[in-house]
């Protein structure tokens, strides 16, 4: 009794089995004391405790069942969401690859069209050069403009025009070359004191020629115009 009173005062948490044991001990004690009223009351209290324990156990099982069902639903939902996420990622990667392929194809097509357009402008529809500083027709017209009325009967100018026309046709011209042309050794072949230069027309020079080729052409053209009036030997 002292132990029961101590536990009741301090409200120590006990288990269901210990509560059952306490009620059973109290009922036996009342029986020994021959207190039938207290014994009946304790017996009724013990029965109510048993019913409450059974109800609590049933509720616990029900809650555990519901919780397990919800956990399974959440797990299935998580699996479904992971599957959808994986499918979405794969679809996104597929669309990205398709966009990359399409962009590359469009870029290649644009580059091809630009190159074709540049070639058409450069060569013209008949395969001849239509533009550029080395065009034969434009160079001839420019030469006639520079000659003017004062040089139409000059034999040296006529000879220079003849050499210029043959030069524009791609013939080889032998010129005396100064030291400033020796820097362009990859483009000419040196033989003793003279150089045999295979002069190229504008159609042989690509549109993307570098600065060295352009500078070489300018120097050769300048030296050619100087030599046509004095020392020019057509091969």
PDB file of C-alpha atoms in Angstrom, residues 53-69:
ATOM      1  CA  UNK A  53      -6.156  -1.681 -22.491  1.00  0.00           C
ATOM      2  CA  UNK A  54      -7.828  -3.786 -25.208  1.00  0.00           C
ATOM      3  CA  UNK A  55      -9.334  -0.674 -26.802  1.00  0.00           C
ATOM      4  CA  UNK A  56      -5.994   1.088 -26.751  1.00  0.00           C
ATOM      5  CA  UNK A  57      -4.348  -1.954 -28.303  1.00  0.00           C
ATOM      6  CA  UNK A  58      -6.998  -2.079 -31.035  1.00  0.00           C
ATOM      7  CA  UNK A  59      -6.587   1.631 -31.752  1.00  0.00           C
ATOM      8  CA  UNK A  60      -2.833   1.203 -31.844  1.00  0.00           C
ATOM      9  CA  UNK A  61      -3.097  -1.624 -34.370  1.00  0.00           C
ATOM     10  CA  UNK A  62      -5.495   0.436 -36.480  1.00  0.00           C
ATOM     11  CA  UNK A  63      -3.214   3.458 -36.431  1.00  0.00           C
ATOM     12  CA  UNK A  64      -0.209   1.313 -37.307  1.00  0.00           C
ATOM     13  CA  UNK A  65      -2.125  -0.193 -40.213  1.00  0.00           C
ATOM     14  CA  UNK A  66      -3.128   3.236 -41.492  1.00  0.00           C
ATOM     15  CA  UNK A  67       0.388   4.544 -41.063  1.00  0.00           C
ATOM     16  CA  UNK A  68       1.849   1.568 -42.933  1.00  0.00           C
ATOM     17  CA  UNK A  69      -0.679   2.074 -45.735  1.00  0.00           C
TER      18      UNK A  69
END
